[in-house]
Amino acid sequence: MTVNRADTAVVGGGIVGLAHALAAARRGDRVVLFERDDFAVGASIRNFGMIWAVGQQRGEIYERALRTREIWLDIAAKSGLWAAPTGSLHLAHHPDEVAVLEEFLAITPPARERGARMITPDETRDRSATARTDGLLAAMWSPTELNVDPRLAIPAVARYLVAEYGVDIRFGTTVRGIDLPEVSTTEGEWHADRVYVCSGNDFATLYPEVFARSGLVRCKLQMMRTGAQPAGWQLGPMLCGGLTLLHYAAFDDCVSKAALAARLGDELPFHREHGVHVLLSQTADGRLTIGDSHAYAKTLHPFESEEINEAVVDYLGTFAQLPNPAITERWSGYYPSLRDGRTELVTEPQPGVTVVNGVGGAGMTLSFGLAEEIIGR
């Protein structure tokens, strides 16, 4: 029986797996990547395409996001992948939103050093024709956010790995078991020195006992997309409003956040109950991605709520006005999430095997930097 060989095997063809394949290949390893589906269909293609450094925890996680941004831009320059350095605008239509943003900047020198600052409604209008400036008090401009198109970016990264580094990517191949050096797959046996299991929402195929005690739960979110906007219209900076200040860890230490949470809890109880915060990004062909909601459990029902979708669209209308708001696509996404403040799950169930999971909704923002850290250990 023929046994194939690699220095490093990666399980999972989403962004976490691709990032580990890249880091290993850059180290000089012969790399094989196994993806059970014929192409990536999970959370890595069901997101906004936002490389969202500004929302990440201060310190090493924020720096990891910036390093990930650098790698995205490097891949884009070498492969032609669409990556727009649009930056972002946090729009504040209420005094308590202004207070959180001002406090964030006051306690976050690294963000200020990289250009984040408060701007006036007139300056906001100059940067974004989409932002609603009626009633706008101020906005926080951040230049570090990068917009990619996830449905194009994930396959583009896979092609780049093959062309640039000779990574052997095996789509439609399930890894059935690992007992190093043996890796058993549905397309035969492999020998590898080390394996990175980046299986995303699949907790059952490999090391289910690891996931059972990990604290991971699944997050279900609802998202939407418009058709292409007219006449080549461009969104410019990606946009969000006050609800987003309650979602991202970057704002957790802001004392002023309590007053904002209290007001929004009173005014928007449905949004808060369903974890709704609203972001707006664009795709390479001009469509707009809108979302999202968040529900957490080990098992989640598969049905979408149109009431949630309506809540998302209604809130979007409080801070953005779109040329053509007609929705052409709706979908649910699922990703593993750690609810205790950890930003990732990294564990070794056996010598030479590393499980990497639990990056939550920040996979596009953190995975390249995280993979470099893990591969370099």
CSV table of C-alpha atoms in Angstrom, one decimal:
chain,number,residue,atom,x,y,z
A,1,MET,CA,0.0,0.0,0.0
A,2,THR,CA,1.3,3.4,-1.0
A,3,VAL,CA,1.7,5.8,1.9
A,4,ASN,CA,2.0,9.5,1.2
A,5,ARG,CA,4.2,11.7,3.3
A,6,ALA,CA,4.2,15.3,4.5
A,7,ASP,CA,6.0,17.3,7.3
A,8,THR,CA,2.7,18.9,8.4
A,9,ALA,CA,-0.9,17.9,7.8
A,10,VAL,CA,-3.7,20.4,8.4
A,11,VAL,CA,-7.3,19.3,8.9
A,12,GLY,CA,-9.8,21.9,7.7
A,13,GLY,CA,-10.0,24.2,4.7
A,14,GLY,CA,-11.5,27.3,6.4
A,15,ILE,CA,-9.5,30.4,7.3
A,16,VAL,CA,-7.9,28.8,10.4
A,17,GLY,CA,-6.7,25.8,8.5
A,18,LEU,CA,-5.5,27.9,5.6
A,19,ALA,CA,-3.6,30.1,8.0
A,20,HIS,CA,-1.8,27.2,9.6
A,21,ALA,CA,-0.9,25.7,6.2
A,22,LEU,CA,0.6,29.1,5.2
A,23,ALA,CA,2.6,29.4,8.4
A,24,ALA,CA,4.0,25.9,8.1
A,25,ALA,CA,4.8,26.3,4.4
A,26,ARG,CA,6.6,29.5,5.1
A,27,ARG,CA,8.7,27.6,7.6
A,28,GLY,CA,9.7,25.3,4.8
A,29,ASP,CA,7.5,22.3,5.6
A,30,ARG,CA,5.9,20.0,3.0
A,31,VAL,CA,2.2,20.6,3.8
A,32,VAL,CA,-0.9,18.7,3.0
A,33,LEU,CA,-4.4,20.1,3.9
A,34,PHE,CA,-7.5,18.0,4.0
A,35,GLU,CA,-11.0,19.5,3.7
A,36,ARG,CA,-13.9,17.1,3.8
A,37,ASP,CA,-16.2,19.2,1.6
A,38,ASP,CA,-15.5,19.8,-2.1
A,39,PHE,CA,-14.9,23.5,-1.3
A,40,ALA,CA,-15.1,25.6,1.9
A,41,VAL,CA,-18.8,26.2,2.9
A,42,GLY,CA,-18.6,27.1,6.6
A,43,ALA,CA,-18.2,30.2,8.6
A,44,SER,CA,-15.2,31.4,6.6
A,45,ILE,CA,-17.3,32.2,3.6
A,46,ARG,CA,-20.5,33.2,5.5
A,47,ASN,CA,-19.1,36.4,7.1
A,48,PHE,CA,-18.7,40.1,6.4
A,49,GLY,CA,-15.1,39.9,5.1
A,50,MET,CA,-14.0,42.4,7.7
A,51,ILE,CA,-10.5,42.3,9.0
A,52,TRP,CA,-11.6,44.2,12.1
A,53,ALA,CA,-8.6,45.1,14.3
A,54,VAL,CA,-10.3,48.0,16.1
A,55,GLY,CA,-12.7,45.7,17.9
A,56,GLN,CA,-10.2,43.2,19.4
A,57,GLN,CA,-8.9,43.0,22.9
A,58,ARG,CA,-6.1,45.4,23.8
A,59,GLY,CA,-2.6,44.1,23.8
A,60,GLU,CA,-1.4,41.0,22.1
A,61,ILE,CA,-4.8,40.2,20.4
A,62,TYR,CA,-4.9,43.6,18.8
A,63,GLU,CA,-1.4,43.2,17.6
A,64,ARG,CA,-2.3,39.8,16.3
A,65,ALA,CA,-5.1,41.4,14.3
A,66,LEU,CA,-2.7,43.9,12.8
A,67,ARG,CA,-0.3,41.2,11.8
A,68,THR,CA,-3.1,39.3,10.2
A,69,ARG,CA,-4.0,42.4,8.3
A,70,GLU,CA,-0.4,42.6,7.0
A,71,ILE,CA,-0.5,39.0,5.8
A,72,TRP,CA,-3.9,39.6,4.0
A,73,LEU,CA,-2.3,42.6,2.2
A,74,ASP,CA,0.8,40.6,1.3
A,75,ILE,CA,-1.3,37.8,-0.2
A,76,ALA,CA,-3.5,40.3,-2.0
A,77,ALA,CA,-0.4,42.0,-3.6
A,78,LYS,CA,1.0,38.7,-4.8
A,79,SER,CA,-2.2,37.0,-5.9
A,80,GLY,CA,-4.6,39.8,-7.0
A,81,LEU,CA,-7.1,38.9,-4.2
A,82,TRP,CA,-9.5,41.9,-3.6
A,83,ALA,CA,-8.6,43.6,-0.3
A,84,ALA,CA,-9.8,47.1,0.2
A,85,PRO,CA,-8.2,49.2,3.0
A,86,THR,CA,-11.4,51.0,3.6
A,87,GLY,CA,-11.1,51.6,7.3
A,88,SER,CA,-14.2,51.9,9.5
A,89,LEU,CA,-16.6,54.4,11.0
A,90,HIS,CA,-18.3,53.9,14.4
A,91,LEU,CA,-21.3,56.3,14.1
A,92,ALA,CA,-22.6,57.9,17.3
A,93,HIS,CA,-26.1,59.4,17.3
A,94,HIS,CA,-26.4,59.5,21.1
A,95,PRO,CA,-24.3,61.1,23.8
A,96,ASP,CA,-23.7,57.8,25.6
A,97,GLU,CA,-22.2,56.4,22.3
A,98,VAL,CA,-19.9,59.4,22.0
A,99,ALA,CA,-18.8,58.8,25.6
A,100,VAL,CA,-17.8,55.2,25.0
A,101,LEU,CA,-15.9,56.1,21.9
A,102,GLU,CA,-14.1,59.0,23.6
A,103,GLU,CA,-13.2,56.8,26.5
A,104,PHE,CA,-12.0,54.0,24.3
A,105,LEU,CA,-9.6,56.4,22.5
A,106,ALA,CA,-8.4,57.8,25.9
A,107,ILE,CA,-7.5,54.4,27.2
A,108,THR,CA,-6.2,52.8,24.0
A,109,PRO,CA,-3.0,54.6,22.8
A,110,PRO,CA,-2.1,51.9,20.2
A,111,ALA,CA,-5.4,52.7,18.3
A,112,ARG,CA,-4.7,56.4,18.5
A,113,GLU,CA,-1.1,55.9,17.3
A,114,ARG,CA,-2.5,54.0,14.2
A,115,GLY,CA,-4.9,56.9,13.3
A,116,ALA,CA,-8.1,56.2,15.2
A,117,ARG,CA,-9.7,59.5,16.2
A,118,MET,CA,-13.1,61.2,16.7
A,119,ILE,CA,-14.4,63.2,13.7
A,120,THR,CA,-17.2,65.6,13.2
A,121,PRO,CA,-20.5,65.0,11.3
A,122,ASP,CA,-19.1,67.1,8.4
A,123,GLU,CA,-15.9,65.1,8.3
A,124,THR,CA,-18.0,61.9,8.4
A,125,ARG,CA,-20.0,63.1,5.4
A,126,ASP,CA,-16.8,63.7,3.5
A,127,ARG,CA,-15.7,60.1,4.2
A,128,SER,CA,-19.0,58.3,3.7
A,129,ALA,CA,-22.0,59.1,1.5
A,130,THR,CA,-23.8,56.2,3.2
A,131,ALA,CA,-23.6,57.3,6.8
A,132,ARG,CA,-26.7,59.1,8.1
A,133,THR,CA,-25.5,62.4,9.4
A,134,ASP,CA,-29.0,63.7,10.4
A,135,GLY,CA,-28.7,63.7,14.2
A,136,LEU,CA,-25.2,62.5,14.1
A,137,LEU,CA,-23.1,63.8,17.0
A,138,ALA,CA,-19.7,62.4,16.1
A,139,ALA,CA,-18.0,59.3,14.7
A,140,MET,CA,-14.8,57.4,15.4
A,141,TRP,CA,-12.7,56.9,12.3
A,142,SER,CA,-10.2,54.0,12.3
A,143,PRO,CA,-8.0,53.4,9.2
A,144,THR,CA,-6.9,49.8,10.2
A,145,GLU,CA,-9.9,47.9,9.0
A,146,LEU,CA,-9.6,45.9,5.8
A,147,ASN,CA,-12.5,44.6,3.6
A,148,VAL,CA,-12.2,41.3,1.7
A,149,ASP,CA,-14.9,39.3,-0.1
A,150,PRO,CA,-15.0,36.0,1.9
A,151,ARG,CA,-16.6,33.9,-0.9
A,152,LEU,CA,-13.7,34.9,-3.2
A,153,ALA,CA,-11.0,35.3,-0.6
A,154,ILE,CA,-11.0,31.8,0.9
A,155,PRO,CA,-10.6,30.0,-2.5
A,156,ALA,CA,-8.1,32.6,-3.5
A,157,VAL,CA,-5.9,31.9,-0.5
A,158,ALA,CA,-6.1,28.2,-1.2
A,159,ARG,CA,-5.0,28.8,-4.8
A,160,TYR,CA,-2.2,31.0,-3.5
A,161,LEU,CA,-1.0,28.3,-1.2
A,162,VAL,CA,-0.8,25.8,-4.0
A,163,ALA,CA,0.9,28.1,-6.5
A,164,GLU,CA,3.3,29.9,-4.2
A,165,TYR,CA,4.3,27.1,-1.7
A,166,GLY,CA,3.2,23.8,-3.3
A,167,VAL,CA,0.7,23.0,-0.6
A,168,ASP,CA,-1.2,19.8,-1.4
A,169,ILE,CA,-4.8,20.7,-0.8
A,170,ARG,CA,-7.2,17.7,-0.8
A,171,PHE,CA,-10.8,18.8,-1.1
A,172,GLY,CA,-13.5,16.2,-0.6
A,173,THR,CA,-11.3,14.2,1.8
A,174,THR,CA,-12.2,13.4,5.4
A,175,VAL,CA,-9.6,12.6,8.0
A,176,ARG,CA,-11.0,9.6,9.9
A,177,GLY,CA,-8.3,9.2,12.5
A,178,ILE,CA,-4.8,10.3,13.6
A,179,ASP,CA,-2.2,8.1,15.3
A,180,LEU,CA,1.1,9.7,14.4
A,181,PRO,CA,2.8,9.3,12.2
A,182,GLU,CA,-0.3,7.8,10.6
A,183,VAL,CA,-3.1,10.0,9.3
A,184,SER,CA,-6.0,7.9,8.0
A,185,THR,CA,-8.2,9.6,5.3
A,186,THR,CA,-10.9,8.6,2.9
A,187,GLU,CA,-8.4,8.8,0.1
A,188,GLY,CA,-5.7,6.7,1.7
A,189,GLU,CA,-3.0,6.7,4.4
A,190,TRP,CA,-0.5,9.6,5.1
A,191,HIS,CA,2.5,9.9,7.3
A,192,ALA,CA,3.1,13.3,8.9
A,193,ASP,CA,5.4,14.6,11.6
A,194,ARG,CA,2.7,16.9,13.0
A,195,VAL,CA,-1.0,17.7,12.5
A,196,TYR,CA,-3.0,20.8,13.1
A,197,VAL,CA,-6.7,20.1,13.5
A,198,CYS,CA,-8.7,23.2,12.5
A,199,SER,CA,-12.1,21.6,12.1
A,200,GLY,CA,-14.3,24.6,12.9
A,201,ASN,CA,-17.9,23.7,13.6
A,202,ASP,CA,-17.2,19.9,13.3
A,203,PHE,CA,-16.8,18.8,16.9
A,204,ALA,CA,-17.6,15.1,16.3
A,205,THR,CA,-15.2,13.6,13.7
A,206,LEU,CA,-11.8,14.0,15.5
A,207,TYR,CA,-11.2,14.3,19.3
A,208,PRO,CA,-14.8,14.7,20.3
A,209,GLU,CA,-13.8,14.3,24.0
A,210,VAL,CA,-11.5,17.4,23.7
A,211,PHE,CA,-14.4,19.5,22.5
A,212,ALA,CA,-16.8,18.1,25.1
A,213,ARG,CA,-14.7,19.4,27.9
A,214,SER,CA,-13.4,22.6,26.1
A,215,GLY,CA,-16.2,24.9,27.0
A,216,LEU,CA,-17.0,25.5,23.3
A,217,VAL,CA,-20.6,26.2,22.2
A,218,ARG,CA,-21.9,27.0,18.8
A,219,CYS,CA,-23.0,30.5,17.7
A,220,LYS,CA,-25.7,30.9,15.1
A,221,LEU,CA,-26.0,34.2,13.3
A,222,GLN,CA,-28.3,35.5,10.6
A,223,MET,CA,-27.0,37.6,7.8
A,224,MET,CA,-28.2,39.2,4.5
A,225,ARG,CA,-26.9,40.6,1.3
A,226,THR,CA,-28.2,43.2,-1.2
A,227,GLY,CA,-27.7,43.1,-4.9
A,228,ALA,CA,-24.9,45.0,-6.6
A,229,GLN,CA,-25.4,48.7,-6.0
A,230,PRO,CA,-26.0,51.0,-9.0
A,231,ALA,CA,-23.4,52.6,-11.2
A,232,GLY,CA,-20.4,51.2,-9.5
A,233,TRP,CA,-21.3,52.9,-6.2
A,234,GLN,CA,-18.8,52.2,-3.4
A,235,LEU,CA,-19.5,52.0,0.3
A,236,GLY,CA,-16.1,53.3,1.4
A,237,PRO,CA,-15.5,52.8,5.2
A,238,MET,CA,-17.3,49.9,6.7
A,239,LEU,CA,-20.0,51.1,9.1
A,240,CYS,CA,-21.5,50.3,12.5
A,241,GLY,CA,-23.6,52.0,15.2
A,242,GLY,CA,-24.0,52.0,19.0
A,243,LEU,CA,-25.0,48.3,19.4
A,244,THR,CA,-21.6,47.3,18.1
A,245,LEU,CA,-20.0,49.0,21.1
A,246,LEU,CA,-21.7,46.3,23.3
A,247,HIS,CA,-20.4,43.4,21.2
A,248,TYR,CA,-16.6,43.8,20.8
A,249,ALA,CA,-14.1,43.2,23.6
A,250,ALA,CA,-12.2,46.4,22.8
A,251,PHE,CA,-14.9,48.3,24.6
A,252,ASP,CA,-15.3,46.0,27.6
A,253,ASP,CA,-13.2,48.1,30.0
A,254,CYS,CA,-15.0,51.4,29.2
A,255,VAL,CA,-16.9,52.5,32.3
A,256,SER,CA,-19.2,54.5,30.2
A,257,LYS,CA,-20.5,51.4,28.5
A,258,ALA,CA,-22.8,50.6,31.4
A,259,ALA,CA,-25.0,53.6,30.6
A,260,LEU,CA,-25.2,52.7,26.9
A,261,ALA,CA,-26.1,49.1,27.7
A,262,ALA,CA,-28.9,50.3,30.1
A,263,ARG,CA,-30.4,52.6,27.5
A,264,LEU,CA,-30.2,50.1,24.6
A,265,GLY,CA,-31.6,47.4,26.9
A,266,ASP,CA,-34.7,49.6,27.5
A,267,GLU,CA,-35.1,50.9,24.0
A,268,LEU,CA,-34.1,47.8,22.0
A,269,PRO,CA,-34.9,44.7,24.2
A,270,PHE,CA,-35.5,42.4,21.2
A,271,HIS,CA,-32.1,43.3,19.7
A,272,ARG,CA,-30.4,42.7,23.0
A,273,GLU,CA,-32.2,39.4,23.6
A,274,HIS,CA,-31.1,38.1,20.2
A,275,GLY,CA,-27.5,39.5,20.2
A,276,VAL,CA,-28.2,41.9,17.4
A,277,HIS,CA,-25.5,44.4,16.4
A,278,VAL,CA,-25.3,45.7,12.9
A,279,LEU,CA,-22.3,46.0,10.6
A,280,LEU,CA,-22.2,47.0,6.9
A,281,SER,CA,-19.5,45.9,4.4
A,282,GLN,CA,-19.2,45.4,0.7
A,283,THR,CA,-18.2,42.6,-1.7
A,284,ALA,CA,-15.9,42.8,-4.6
A,285,ASP,CA,-18.8,43.1,-7.1
A,286,GLY,CA,-20.5,45.9,-5.1
A,287,ARG,CA,-23.1,44.0,-3.0
A,288,LEU,CA,-23.6,45.0,0.6
A,289,THR,CA,-23.4,42.5,3.5
A,290,ILE,CA,-25.6,43.2,6.5
A,291,GLY,CA,-25.9,41.5,9.9
A,292,ASP,CA,-26.0,40.1,12.4
A,293,SER,CA,-27.6,38.2,15.3
A,294,HIS,CA,-26.0,35.8,17.8
A,295,ALA,CA,-27.5,32.8,19.6
A,296,TYR,CA,-25.3,30.5,21.6
A,297,ALA,CA,-25.9,26.8,22.5
A,298,LYS,CA,-24.4,23.4,22.0
A,299,THR,CA,-27.2,22.6,19.6
A,300,LEU,CA,-29.2,25.3,17.7
A,301,HIS,CA,-32.3,24.9,15.6
A,302,PRO,CA,-31.8,25.4,11.8
A,303,PHE,CA,-34.7,27.9,11.3
A,304,GLU,CA,-34.3,31.6,10.5
A,305,SER,CA,-36.4,34.3,12.1
A,306,GLU,CA,-37.6,37.0,9.8
A,307,GLU,CA,-38.3,39.1,12.8
A,308,ILE,CA,-34.6,39.1,13.6
A,309,ASN,CA,-33.8,40.0,10.0
A,310,GLU,CA,-36.3,42.9,10.2
A,311,ALA,CA,-34.7,44.1,13.4
A,312,VAL,CA,-31.2,44.1,11.8
A,313,VAL,CA,-32.5,46.1,8.8
A,314,ASP,CA,-34.5,48.5,10.9
A,315,TYR,CA,-31.4,49.3,13.0
A,316,LEU,CA,-29.2,49.7,10.0
A,317,GLY,CA,-31.6,52.4,8.8
A,318,THR,CA,-30.9,54.5,11.9
A,319,PHE,CA,-27.2,55.0,10.8
A,320,ALA,CA,-27.0,54.2,7.1
A,321,GLN,CA,-28.9,54.9,3.9
A,322,LEU,CA,-28.4,52.6,0.9
A,323,PRO,CA,-29.0,53.4,-2.8
A,324,ASN,CA,-30.6,50.0,-3.3
A,325,PRO,CA,-31.5,48.2,0.0
A,326,ALA,CA,-33.3,45.3,-1.7
A,327,ILE,CA,-32.2,42.0,-0.1
A,328,THR,CA,-31.2,39.2,-2.5
A,329,GLU,CA,-29.7,36.7,-0.1
A,330,ARG,CA,-30.3,35.5,3.5
A,331,TRP,CA,-28.3,32.8,5.3
A,332,SER,CA,-27.3,31.4,8.7
A,333,GLY,CA,-23.8,31.0,9.8
A,334,TYR,CA,-22.4,28.8,12.6
A,335,TYR,CA,-19.1,29.0,14.4
A,336,PRO,CA,-17.6,27.6,17.6
A,337,SER,CA,-17.4,30.2,20.4
A,338,LEU,CA,-15.7,30.4,23.9
A,339,ARG,CA,-18.0,32.3,26.3
A,340,ASP,CA,-15.4,32.7,29.1
A,341,GLY,CA,-13.2,35.4,27.6
A,342,ARG,CA,-10.7,33.1,25.9
A,343,THR,CA,-9.9,34.1,22.3
A,344,GLU,CA,-9.0,30.7,21.1
A,345,LEU,CA,-8.8,27.0,22.1
A,346,VAL,CA,-5.3,25.5,21.5
A,347,THR,CA,-4.7,22.1,23.0
A,348,GLU,CA,-2.6,19.0,22.3
A,349,PRO,CA,-4.7,15.8,22.6
A,350,GLN,CA,-1.6,13.7,21.8
A,351,PRO,CA,2.0,14.4,21.0
A,352,GLY,CA,2.4,16.1,17.7
A,353,VAL,CA,-1.3,16.9,17.3
A,354,THR,CA,-2.6,20.5,18.0
A,355,VAL,CA,-6.2,21.4,18.0
A,356,VAL,CA,-6.9,25.0,17.1
A,357,ASN,CA,-10.5,26.2,17.4
A,358,GLY,CA,-12.8,28.7,19.1
A,359,VAL,CA,-11.7,31.9,17.4
A,360,GLY,CA,-15.4,32.8,17.3
A,361,GLY,CA,-16.4,35.5,14.9
A,362,ALA,CA,-12.9,36.8,14.5
A,363,GLY,CA,-11.4,34.1,12.3
A,364,MET,CA,-10.8,36.4,9.3
A,365,THR,CA,-9.3,39.0,11.7
A,366,LEU,CA,-7.0,36.8,13.8
A,367,SER,CA,-6.1,33.5,12.1
A,368,PHE,CA,-3.0,34.4,10.1
A,369,GLY,CA,-1.4,36.0,13.2
A,370,LEU,CA,-2.5,33.2,15.5
A,371,ALA,CA,-1.1,30.6,13.2
A,372,GLU,CA,2.3,32.3,13.1
A,373,GLU,CA,2.4,32.3,16.9
A,374,ILE,CA,1.4,28.6,17.1
A,375,ILE,CA,3.7,27.3,14.4
A,376,GLY,CA,6.6,29.3,15.9
A,377,ARG,CA,6.2,27.7,19.3
